[in-house]
């Protein structure tokens, strides 16, 4: 369990950052746990997996991709008739590999779809660091498109710097701004593209704090606002009337030694209503967010058949 704790700490400290990287790190850690398992029988093996799952789930509240991935992989072991621990380990490792390669294929496909829609000469505004969004922009650049990017620094943890570095390393002309300059710069952009941490049954998108304000600014400036994300960021619990929880991070990230009397808040994410979003660029094409429930039922029906869909208890958004 030490390796699981180490991964959990890295996720909490942002050493692993972004929904996709978080899910990948969690899946790989579960694989490692299975490979090193000393469980004597299936019950013990499943108990170890479930303890690891809880530790990883507790790292970040707003990460349905990680929850969906671990549910999917553990459910396969749980539902199998195999009793031999060694064979169960193989089942888990193979299942996890398959999940990771499908996730990879889905990002590549998403990037191809999105890149086709980037026109020469445009300026794209983005926020925070989404590996899915940066992959799409890099793909467009590799396809020979010339465009500019404006990215926010993304307080308090400055993940926008990761985006800015990645963009210039790929030869994309990039302008870097403080978050509060968004209103000045969105009118200069042609479109806004952000990633997602969670997508709800209603088609609302949860992403890094500040995203919903950008969507409203884009709406006022009459600039299209797109989300680029794997469909598996969809959170099935939102189909059962639960709200997506919003991770509240340590206030010290905002102000290290703030006055004791001061109430410093640090919500990691906010919710952008689907009405501000022109479309979701995903592995199945560019889809209207209001169609999420039907699309998920069609392509990922297993999401609704998880053995423990209520493991994660949601809180109300702030
Ligand atoms: C990162 C963030 C990203 C999404 C999508 O927040 O909001 O836009 O996670 O990223 P944090 P990806 O830095 O708090 O994790 O496309 O890589 O899944």
Coordinates of C-alpha atoms and ligand atoms in Angstrom, one line a residue:
X1 CA 0.0 0.0 0.0
X2 CA 3.1 2.3 0.3
X3 CA 3.1 2.9 -3.5
X4 CA -0.6 3.8 -3.4
X5 CA 0.1 6.3 -0.6
X6 CA 3.0 7.8 -2.6
X7 CA 0.8 8.3 -5.7
X8 CA -2.0 9.7 -3.6
X9 CA 0.4 12.3 -2.1
X10 CA 1.7 13.2 -5.5
X11 CA -1.9 13.8 -6.7
X12 CA -2.7 15.9 -3.7
X13 CA 0.4 18.0 -4.1
X14 CA -0.2 18.6 -7.9
X15 CA 2.9 16.7 -8.8
X16 CA 0.4 14.8 -10.9
X17 CA -2.0 17.4 -12.3
X18 CA -5.1 17.4 -14.6
X19 CA -7.9 14.9 -14.7
X20 CA -6.4 12.6 -17.3
X21 CA -2.9 12.4 -15.7
X22 CA -4.5 11.8 -12.3
X23 CA -6.6 8.9 -13.7
X24 CA -3.6 7.4 -15.5
X25 CA -1.4 7.6 -12.3
X26 CA -4.2 5.9 -10.3
X27 CA -4.7 3.1 -12.8
X28 CA -0.9 2.4 -13.0
X29 CA -0.7 2.3 -9.2
X30 CA -3.5 -0.2 -9.0
X31 CA -1.6 -2.3 -11.5
X32 CA 1.5 -2.1 -9.4
X33 CA -0.5 -3.1 -6.3
X34 CA -1.9 -6.1 -8.1
X35 CA 1.6 -7.2 -9.3
X36 CA 3.0 -7.0 -5.8
X37 CA 0.0 -8.5 -4.1
X38 CA 0.5 -11.0 -1.3
X39 CA -3.2 -11.7 -0.9
X40 CA -4.0 -15.3 -0.1
X41 CA -7.4 -15.4 -1.7
X42 CA -9.9 -13.4 -3.8
X43 CA -11.6 -11.8 -0.8
X44 CA -8.2 -10.5 0.5
X45 CA -7.2 -9.3 -3.0
X46 CA -10.5 -7.4 -3.5
X47 CA -10.1 -5.9 0.0
X48 CA -6.7 -4.6 -0.9
X49 CA -8.0 -3.2 -4.2
X50 CA -10.9 -1.5 -2.4
X51 CA -8.6 0.1 0.2
X52 CA -6.4 1.4 -2.6
X53 CA -9.4 2.7 -4.5
X54 CA -10.6 4.6 -1.4
X55 CA -7.2 6.2 -0.8
X56 CA -7.0 7.3 -4.4
X57 CA -10.6 8.5 -4.5
X58 CA -10.0 10.6 -1.4
X59 CA -7.1 12.6 -3.1
X60 CA -9.3 14.8 -5.2
X61 CA -13.1 15.1 -5.0
X62 CA -13.8 16.3 -8.6
X63 CA -12.2 13.5 -10.6
X64 CA -14.9 11.2 -12.2
X65 CA -12.5 9.9 -14.9
X66 CA -10.3 8.4 -12.1
X67 CA -13.4 7.0 -10.4
X68 CA -14.8 5.6 -13.6
X69 CA -11.5 4.0 -14.5
X70 CA -11.0 2.3 -11.2
X71 CA -14.6 1.1 -11.0
X72 CA -14.3 -0.3 -14.5
X73 CA -11.1 -2.2 -13.8
X74 CA -12.0 -3.5 -10.3
X75 CA -15.5 -4.5 -11.4
X76 CA -14.0 -6.8 -14.0
X77 CA -12.1 -8.6 -11.2
X78 CA -15.1 -8.6 -8.9
X79 CA -17.4 -10.1 -11.5
X80 CA -15.1 -12.7 -12.8
X81 CA -15.5 -16.4 -11.7
X82 CA -11.8 -16.7 -11.3
X83 CA -10.6 -17.5 -7.7
X84 CA -6.9 -17.9 -8.2
X85 CA -5.1 -14.7 -7.0
X86 CA -2.3 -15.0 -9.6
X87 CA -4.9 -15.2 -12.4
X88 CA -6.9 -12.3 -10.9
X89 CA -3.7 -10.2 -10.9
X90 CA -3.3 -10.9 -14.6
X91 CA -6.9 -10.1 -15.3
X92 CA -6.5 -6.7 -13.6
X93 CA -3.2 -5.9 -15.2
X94 CA -4.5 -6.7 -18.7
X95 CA -7.8 -4.9 -18.1
X96 CA -5.9 -1.8 -16.9
X97 CA -3.6 -1.9 -19.9
X98 CA -6.6 -2.1 -22.2
X99 CA -8.3 0.8 -20.4
X100 CA -5.1 2.9 -20.7
X101 CA -4.7 2.2 -24.4
X102 CA -8.3 3.0 -25.1
X103 CA -7.9 6.3 -23.2
X104 CA -4.9 7.1 -25.3
X105 CA -6.7 6.3 -28.5
X106 CA -9.6 8.4 -27.4
X107 CA -7.4 11.4 -26.8
X108 CA -5.7 11.0 -30.2
X109 CA -9.0 10.8 -31.9
X110 CA -10.3 13.8 -30.0
X111 CA -7.2 15.7 -31.0
X112 CA -7.6 14.9 -34.6
X113 CA -11.3 15.9 -34.6
X114 CA -10.6 19.2 -32.9
X115 CA -7.4 20.0 -34.9
X116 CA -9.4 19.8 -38.2
X117 CA -11.6 22.7 -36.9
X118 CA -8.7 25.0 -36.2
X119 CA -8.3 27.5 -39.0
X120 CA -5.1 29.2 -40.1
X121 CA -4.5 32.6 -38.6
X122 CA -6.9 32.4 -35.6
X123 CA -6.2 33.1 -31.9
X124 CA -7.3 30.6 -29.3
X125 CA -7.8 31.5 -25.7
X126 CA -7.3 28.7 -23.0
X127 CA -7.2 28.4 -19.3
X128 CA -5.2 26.2 -16.9
X129 CA -3.5 23.1 -18.2
X130 CA -5.6 20.5 -20.0
X131 CA -3.4 17.8 -21.6
X132 CA -6.4 17.0 -23.9
X133 CA -6.5 20.7 -25.1
X134 CA -2.8 21.0 -25.5
X135 CA -2.7 17.7 -27.4
X136 CA -5.3 19.0 -29.8
X137 CA -3.5 22.3 -30.3
X138 CA -0.2 20.5 -30.9
X139 CA -1.8 18.2 -33.4
X140 CA -3.2 21.2 -35.3
X141 CA 0.3 22.7 -35.3
X142 CA 1.8 19.4 -36.6
X143 CA -0.9 19.4 -39.3
X144 CA 0.6 22.7 -40.5
X145 CA -1.9 25.1 -39.1
X146 CA -0.6 28.5 -37.9
X147 CA -2.5 30.1 -35.0
X148 CA -1.8 31.9 -31.8
X149 CA -2.7 30.9 -28.2
X150 CA -3.5 33.2 -25.3
X151 CA -3.3 31.4 -21.9
X152 CA -4.0 32.5 -18.4
X153 CA -1.5 31.9 -15.6
X154 CA -4.3 30.2 -13.6
X155 CA -4.0 31.2 -9.9
X156 CA -3.3 29.9 -7.4
X157 CA -1.1 27.0 -8.6
X158 CA -0.1 28.5 -12.0
X159 CA -0.8 25.5 -14.1
X160 CA -1.1 27.9 -17.1
X161 CA 2.7 28.0 -17.1
X162 CA 2.7 24.3 -18.0
X163 CA 0.4 25.1 -21.0
X164 CA 2.6 28.1 -22.0
X165 CA 5.8 26.1 -21.9
X166 CA 4.2 23.2 -23.9
X167 CA 2.9 25.6 -26.5
X168 CA 6.2 27.4 -27.1
X169 CA 8.1 24.1 -27.1
X170 CA 5.8 23.1 -30.0
X171 CA 6.4 26.3 -31.9
X172 CA 3.0 27.8 -31.2
X173 CA 3.1 31.6 -30.7
X174 CA 1.8 32.2 -27.2
X175 CA 0.7 35.1 -25.0
X176 CA 0.6 34.7 -21.3
X177 CA -1.7 36.8 -19.1
X178 CA -2.8 37.1 -15.5
X179 CA -6.3 35.7 -14.9
X180 CA -7.8 39.1 -14.3
X181 CA -6.8 40.2 -17.8
X182 CA -9.2 37.8 -19.4
X183 CA -11.9 40.4 -20.1
X184 CA -9.3 42.4 -22.0
X185 CA -8.0 39.5 -24.1
X186 CA -11.1 37.3 -24.9
X187 CA -12.4 39.9 -27.4
X188 CA -9.0 39.6 -29.2
X189 CA -9.4 35.8 -29.5
X190 CA -11.5 33.9 -32.1
X191 CA -12.5 31.1 -29.8
X192 CA -12.1 29.7 -26.3
X193 CA -11.1 26.1 -25.7
X194 CA -10.8 24.5 -22.2
X195 CA -10.6 21.0 -20.8
X196 CA -12.9 19.4 -18.2
X197 CA -12.7 17.6 -14.9
X198 CA -16.3 16.5 -14.8
X199 CA -19.3 16.6 -17.1
X200 CA -22.7 16.3 -15.5
X201 CA -26.0 14.6 -16.6
X202 CA -27.3 18.1 -17.5
X203 CA -24.3 18.8 -19.7
X204 CA -22.7 21.3 -17.4
X205 CA -18.9 21.2 -17.2
X206 CA -16.7 21.4 -14.1
X207 CA -13.3 22.7 -14.8
X208 CA -10.5 24.8 -13.1
X209 CA -11.8 27.7 -11.1
X210 CA -12.4 30.7 -13.4
X211 CA -13.7 28.7 -16.3
X212 CA -17.3 29.7 -15.9
X213 CA -16.4 33.4 -15.8
X214 CA -14.5 32.9 -19.1
X215 CA -17.5 31.3 -20.6
X216 CA -19.7 34.3 -19.7
X217 CA -17.0 36.7 -21.0
X218 CA -16.9 34.7 -24.3
X219 CA -20.7 34.8 -24.5
X220 CA -20.7 38.6 -24.0
X221 CA -17.9 39.0 -26.6
X222 CA -19.8 36.6 -29.0
X223 CA -16.9 34.2 -29.2
X224 CA -17.5 30.5 -29.4
X225 CA -16.6 28.5 -26.2
X226 CA -15.7 24.8 -26.6
X227 CA -14.8 22.1 -24.1
X228 CA -12.4 19.3 -25.2
X229 CA -12.6 16.2 -23.2
X230 CA -12.9 12.4 -23.2
X231 CA -16.5 11.3 -22.6
X232 CA -15.4 9.4 -19.6
X233 CA -15.2 12.6 -17.6
X234 CA -19.0 12.2 -17.3
X235 CA -20.0 11.5 -13.7
X236 CA -22.8 8.9 -13.6
X237 CA -23.8 9.9 -10.0
X238 CA -25.2 13.2 -11.5
X239 CA -27.8 11.0 -13.3
X240 CA -29.2 10.2 -9.9
X241 CA -29.7 13.8 -8.8
X242 CA -26.4 14.1 -7.0
X243 CA -24.3 17.3 -7.5
X244 CA -20.7 17.1 -8.6
X245 CA -18.6 17.8 -5.5
X246 CA -16.2 20.7 -5.8
X247 CA -12.7 20.2 -4.3
X248 CA -11.8 22.8 -1.7
X249 CA -8.1 23.1 -1.5
X250 CA -5.8 24.3 1.2
X251 CA -6.1 28.2 1.7
X252 CA -2.3 28.4 2.1
X253 CA -2.1 27.8 -1.7
X254 CA -3.8 31.2 -2.1
X255 CA -1.9 33.1 0.7
X256 CA 0.8 31.2 2.6
X257 CA 0.8 33.2 5.8
X258 CA -2.5 35.0 5.8
X259 CA -3.9 36.9 8.8
X260 CA -5.5 34.3 11.2
X261 CA -8.8 36.2 11.2
X262 CA -9.1 36.0 7.4
X263 CA -11.4 33.6 5.7
X264 CA -9.4 32.5 2.7
X265 CA -11.2 30.2 0.3
X266 CA -9.6 28.0 -2.4
X267 CA -12.2 26.1 -4.5
X268 CA -10.3 24.2 -7.2
X269 CA -13.2 24.2 -9.8
X270 CA -16.4 25.8 -10.9
X271 CA -19.4 24.8 -12.9
X272 CA -20.0 26.2 -16.4
X273 CA -23.7 25.8 -17.5
X274 CA -24.1 24.0 -20.8
X275 CA -26.0 27.0 -22.3
X276 CA -22.6 28.8 -22.6
X277 CA -20.9 25.9 -24.3
X278 CA -21.0 25.6 -28.1
X279 CA -20.0 22.0 -28.1
X280 CA -18.0 19.2 -26.6
X281 CA -15.0 18.0 -28.7
X282 CA -14.7 14.4 -27.8
X283 CA -13.8 11.0 -29.3
X284 CA -17.2 10.7 -30.9
X285 CA -17.1 14.0 -32.7
X286 CA -18.3 17.5 -31.7
X287 CA -21.5 17.0 -29.7
X288 CA -24.1 19.2 -28.0
X289 CA -23.7 18.8 -24.3
X290 CA -27.5 18.5 -23.8
X291 CA -27.1 15.1 -25.5
X292 CA -24.8 13.7 -22.8
X293 CA -27.1 11.2 -21.2
X294 CA -28.1 9.5 -24.5
X295 CA -24.5 9.5 -25.8
X296 CA -23.2 7.9 -22.5
X297 CA -25.9 5.3 -22.6
X298 CA -25.0 4.5 -26.2
X299 CA -21.2 4.3 -25.9
X300 CA -20.5 3.6 -22.2
X301 CA -23.5 1.7 -20.9
X302 CA -21.2 0.0 -18.2
X303 CA -21.0 3.3 -16.4
X304 CA -24.6 2.8 -15.3
X305 CA -23.9 -0.8 -14.1
X306 CA -21.1 -0.2 -11.7
X307 CA -21.3 -2.4 -8.6
X308 CA -20.7 0.5 -6.2
X309 CA -21.9 3.7 -7.9
X310 CA -22.5 5.4 -4.6
X311 CA -19.1 5.0 -3.1
X312 CA -18.4 8.7 -3.6
X313 CA -20.7 11.0 -1.6
X314 CA -21.1 14.4 -3.0
X315 CA -21.3 17.8 -1.3
X316 CA -23.2 20.8 -2.4
X317 CA -21.2 23.3 -4.6
X318 CA -20.1 26.5 -2.7
Ligands
LIG1 C1 -6.7 21.0 -14.3 C2 -7.9 21.3 -15.1 C3 -7.9 20.7 -16.5 C4 -8.7 19.4 -16.5 C5 -8.6 18.7 -17.8 O1 -6.9 21.3 -12.9 O2 -8.8 21.9 -14.7 O3 -8.5 21.6 -17.4 O4 -8.2 18.6 -15.5 O5 -7.3 18.2 -18.0 P1 -5.9 20.8 -11.8 P2 -7.0 17.0 -18.9 O6 -4.6 21.4 -12.2 O7 -6.4 21.2 -10.5 O8 -5.8 19.3 -11.9 O9 -7.5 17.3 -20.3 O10 -5.5 16.8 -18.8 O11 -7.7 15.8 -18.3

